[in-house]
Short mmCIF file of C-alpha atoms in Angstrom, two decimals:
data_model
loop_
_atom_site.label_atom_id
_atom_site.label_comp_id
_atom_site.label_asym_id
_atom_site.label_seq_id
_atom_site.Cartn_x
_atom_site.Cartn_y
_atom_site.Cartn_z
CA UNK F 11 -24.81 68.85 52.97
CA UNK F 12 -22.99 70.87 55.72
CA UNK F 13 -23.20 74.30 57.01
CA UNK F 14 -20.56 76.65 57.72
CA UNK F 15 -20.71 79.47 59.76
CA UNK F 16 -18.47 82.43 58.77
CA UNK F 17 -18.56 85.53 59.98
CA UNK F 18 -22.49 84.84 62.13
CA UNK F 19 -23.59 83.67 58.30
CA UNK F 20 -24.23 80.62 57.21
CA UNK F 21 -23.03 78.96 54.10
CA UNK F 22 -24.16 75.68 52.52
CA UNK F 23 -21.36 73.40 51.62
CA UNK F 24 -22.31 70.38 49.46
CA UNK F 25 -20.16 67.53 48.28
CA UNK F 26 -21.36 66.48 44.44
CA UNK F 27 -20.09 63.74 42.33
CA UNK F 28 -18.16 64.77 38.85
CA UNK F 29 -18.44 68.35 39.21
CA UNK F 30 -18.18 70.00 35.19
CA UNK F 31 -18.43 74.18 34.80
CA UNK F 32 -18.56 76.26 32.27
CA UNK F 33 -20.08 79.97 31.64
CA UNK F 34 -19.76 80.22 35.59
CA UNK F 35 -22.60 77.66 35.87
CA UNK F 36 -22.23 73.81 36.47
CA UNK F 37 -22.58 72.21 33.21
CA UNK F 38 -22.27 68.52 32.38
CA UNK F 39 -20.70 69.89 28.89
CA UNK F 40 -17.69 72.19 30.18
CA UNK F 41 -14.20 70.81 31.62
CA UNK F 42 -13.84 68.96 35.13
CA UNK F 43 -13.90 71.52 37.91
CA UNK F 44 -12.92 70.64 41.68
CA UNK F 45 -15.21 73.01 43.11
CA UNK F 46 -17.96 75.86 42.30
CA UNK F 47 -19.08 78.86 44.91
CA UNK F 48 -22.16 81.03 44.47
CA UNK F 49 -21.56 83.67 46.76
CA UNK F 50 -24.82 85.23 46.52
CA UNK F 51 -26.56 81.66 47.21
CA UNK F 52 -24.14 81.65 49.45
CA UNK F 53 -23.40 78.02 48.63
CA UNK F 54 -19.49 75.83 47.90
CA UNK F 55 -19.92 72.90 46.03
CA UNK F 56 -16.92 70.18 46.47
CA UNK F 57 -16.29 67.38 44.21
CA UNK F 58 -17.03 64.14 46.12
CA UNK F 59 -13.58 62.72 45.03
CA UNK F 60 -11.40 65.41 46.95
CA UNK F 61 -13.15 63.66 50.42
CA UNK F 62 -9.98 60.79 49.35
CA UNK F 63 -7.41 63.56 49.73
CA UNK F 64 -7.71 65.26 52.66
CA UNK F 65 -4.63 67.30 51.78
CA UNK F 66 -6.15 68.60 48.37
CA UNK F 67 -9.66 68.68 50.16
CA UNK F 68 -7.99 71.95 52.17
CA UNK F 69 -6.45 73.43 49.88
CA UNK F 70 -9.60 73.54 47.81
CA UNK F 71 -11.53 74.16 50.63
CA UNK F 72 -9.41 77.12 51.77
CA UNK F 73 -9.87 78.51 49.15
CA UNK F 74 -13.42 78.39 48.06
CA UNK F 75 -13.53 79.89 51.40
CA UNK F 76 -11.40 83.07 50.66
CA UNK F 77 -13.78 83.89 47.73
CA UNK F 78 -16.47 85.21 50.64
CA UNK F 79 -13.25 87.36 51.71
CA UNK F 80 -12.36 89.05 48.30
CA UNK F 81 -15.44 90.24 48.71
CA UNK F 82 -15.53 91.85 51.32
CA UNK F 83 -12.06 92.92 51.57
CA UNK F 84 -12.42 96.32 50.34
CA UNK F 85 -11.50 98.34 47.11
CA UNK F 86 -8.31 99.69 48.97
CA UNK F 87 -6.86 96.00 50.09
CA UNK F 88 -8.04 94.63 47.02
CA UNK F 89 -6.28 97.31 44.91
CA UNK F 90 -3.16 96.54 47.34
CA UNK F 91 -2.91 92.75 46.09
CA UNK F 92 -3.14 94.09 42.96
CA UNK F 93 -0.52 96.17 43.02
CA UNK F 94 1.69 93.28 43.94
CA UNK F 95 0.35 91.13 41.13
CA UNK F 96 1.13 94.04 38.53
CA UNK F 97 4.63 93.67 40.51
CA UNK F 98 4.95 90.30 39.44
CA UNK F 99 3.70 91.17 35.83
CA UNK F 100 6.62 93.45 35.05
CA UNK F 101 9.45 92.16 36.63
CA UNK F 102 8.22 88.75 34.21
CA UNK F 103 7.36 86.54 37.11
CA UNK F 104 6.29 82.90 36.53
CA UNK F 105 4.49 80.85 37.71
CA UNK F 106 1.07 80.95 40.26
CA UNK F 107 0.39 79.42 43.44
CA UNK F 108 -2.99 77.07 41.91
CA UNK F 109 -3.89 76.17 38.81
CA UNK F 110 -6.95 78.58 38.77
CA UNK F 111 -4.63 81.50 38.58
CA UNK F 112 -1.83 80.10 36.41
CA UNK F 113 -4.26 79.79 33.51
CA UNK F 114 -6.50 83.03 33.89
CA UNK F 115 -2.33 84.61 33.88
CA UNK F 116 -1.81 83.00 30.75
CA UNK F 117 -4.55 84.08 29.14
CA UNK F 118 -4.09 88.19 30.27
CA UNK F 119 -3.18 90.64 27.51
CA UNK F 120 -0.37 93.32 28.24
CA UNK F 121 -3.36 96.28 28.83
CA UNK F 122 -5.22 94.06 31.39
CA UNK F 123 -4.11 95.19 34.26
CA UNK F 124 -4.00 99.02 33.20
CA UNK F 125 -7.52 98.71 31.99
CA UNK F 126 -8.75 96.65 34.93
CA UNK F 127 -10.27 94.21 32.42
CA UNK F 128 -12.62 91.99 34.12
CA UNK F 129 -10.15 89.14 32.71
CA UNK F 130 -7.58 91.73 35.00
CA UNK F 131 -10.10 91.51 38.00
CA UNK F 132 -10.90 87.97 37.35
CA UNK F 133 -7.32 86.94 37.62
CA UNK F 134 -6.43 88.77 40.60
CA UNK F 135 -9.23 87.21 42.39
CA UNK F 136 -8.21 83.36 41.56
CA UNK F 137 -4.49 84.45 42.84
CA UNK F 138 -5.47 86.03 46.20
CA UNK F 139 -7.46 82.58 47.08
CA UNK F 140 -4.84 80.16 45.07
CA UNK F 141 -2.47 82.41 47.40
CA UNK F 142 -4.54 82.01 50.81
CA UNK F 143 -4.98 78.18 50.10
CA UNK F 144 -1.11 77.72 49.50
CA UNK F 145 -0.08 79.94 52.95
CA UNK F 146 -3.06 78.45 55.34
CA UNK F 147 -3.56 74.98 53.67
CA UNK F 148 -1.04 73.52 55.24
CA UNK F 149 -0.84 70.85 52.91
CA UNK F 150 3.09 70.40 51.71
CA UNK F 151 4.38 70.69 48.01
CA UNK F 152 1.84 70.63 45.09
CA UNK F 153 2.99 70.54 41.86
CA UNK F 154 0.65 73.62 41.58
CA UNK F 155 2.67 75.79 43.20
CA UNK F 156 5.24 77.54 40.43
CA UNK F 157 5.36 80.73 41.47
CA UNK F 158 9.57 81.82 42.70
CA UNK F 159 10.30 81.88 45.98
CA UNK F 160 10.98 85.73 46.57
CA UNK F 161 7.52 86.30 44.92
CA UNK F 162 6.07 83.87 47.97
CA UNK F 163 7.42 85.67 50.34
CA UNK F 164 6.34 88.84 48.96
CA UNK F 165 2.91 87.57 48.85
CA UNK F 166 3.14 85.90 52.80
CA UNK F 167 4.31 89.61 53.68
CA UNK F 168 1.38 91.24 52.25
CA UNK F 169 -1.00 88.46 53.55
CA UNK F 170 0.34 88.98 57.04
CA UNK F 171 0.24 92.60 57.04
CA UNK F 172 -3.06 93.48 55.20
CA UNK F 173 -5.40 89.97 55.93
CA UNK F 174 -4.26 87.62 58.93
CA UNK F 175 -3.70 90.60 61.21
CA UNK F 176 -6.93 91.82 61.00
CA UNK F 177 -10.40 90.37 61.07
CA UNK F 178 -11.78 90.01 57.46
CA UNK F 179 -15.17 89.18 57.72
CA UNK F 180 -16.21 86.12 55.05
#
């Protein structure tokens, strides 16, 4: 077990062998998961096999982290980054930037985002930290990473204007 310190708080970070979810609990019974974050435990639990990938380790890492920053982002920013995914929606953009996006976007129904379903909310939550993790990672190409170009760069914009130029507590 490590600690982290973000933002003067401390969060436990615990590397765990064969890591399985499911119901937002760890569960021997539910699919393979690389990592799981209780933010009100304030505790990120790796799988012990991303340690042999130090590339994958930070992009998982990264973010798990940004989880703590959704947040506490802020309706307005949050809302922002939504608007930009709803962007995305209607001009029948492809394609995610992580794999826990790409299949909460497959599974959203055309009202989702009007209604601000909590499959909506849910989604747009997995993208901003898919999203961190791809810009700050720093980890080259991952087969992950579908999303176009021009809706990248759209994202980088909005991540340099509304997140990396201010300080987002975690």
């Amino acid at each position: 077990m490590a600690i982290l310190c973000l933002a003067g708080e401390a969060i436990r970070v615990e590397f765990r062998r064969d890591l399985r979810a499911r119901r937002g609990q760890l569960d021997p019974r539910g699919p393979e998961v690389h990592a799981a974050t209780f933010l009100r435990r304030r505790l990120m639990i790796l799988d012990s096999a991303l340690e042999q990938d130090s590339n994958e380790l930070a992009r998982i890492f990264i973010h798990e982290v940004f989880h703590f920053t959704w947040t506490r982002l802020g309706n307005p920013l949050r809302r922002s980054f939504e608007n930009i995914l709803e962007l995305e929606l209607n001009s029948r953009a492809r394609g995610e930037l992580g794999w826990s996006s790409e299949y909460r976007k497959k599974l959203l129904a055309l009202e989702d985002p009007t209604q601000r379903t909590r499959k909506w909310r849910e989604y747009c939550c997995e993208s901003f930290c898919d999203t961190a993790a791809f810009l700050l990672a720093e980890c080259g190409d991952n087969a992950e990473f579908t999303l176009s170009q021009r809706h990248r760069e759209r994202r980088r914009a909005w991540f340099r204007a509304s997140v990396l130029r201010q300080s987002i507590p975690v």
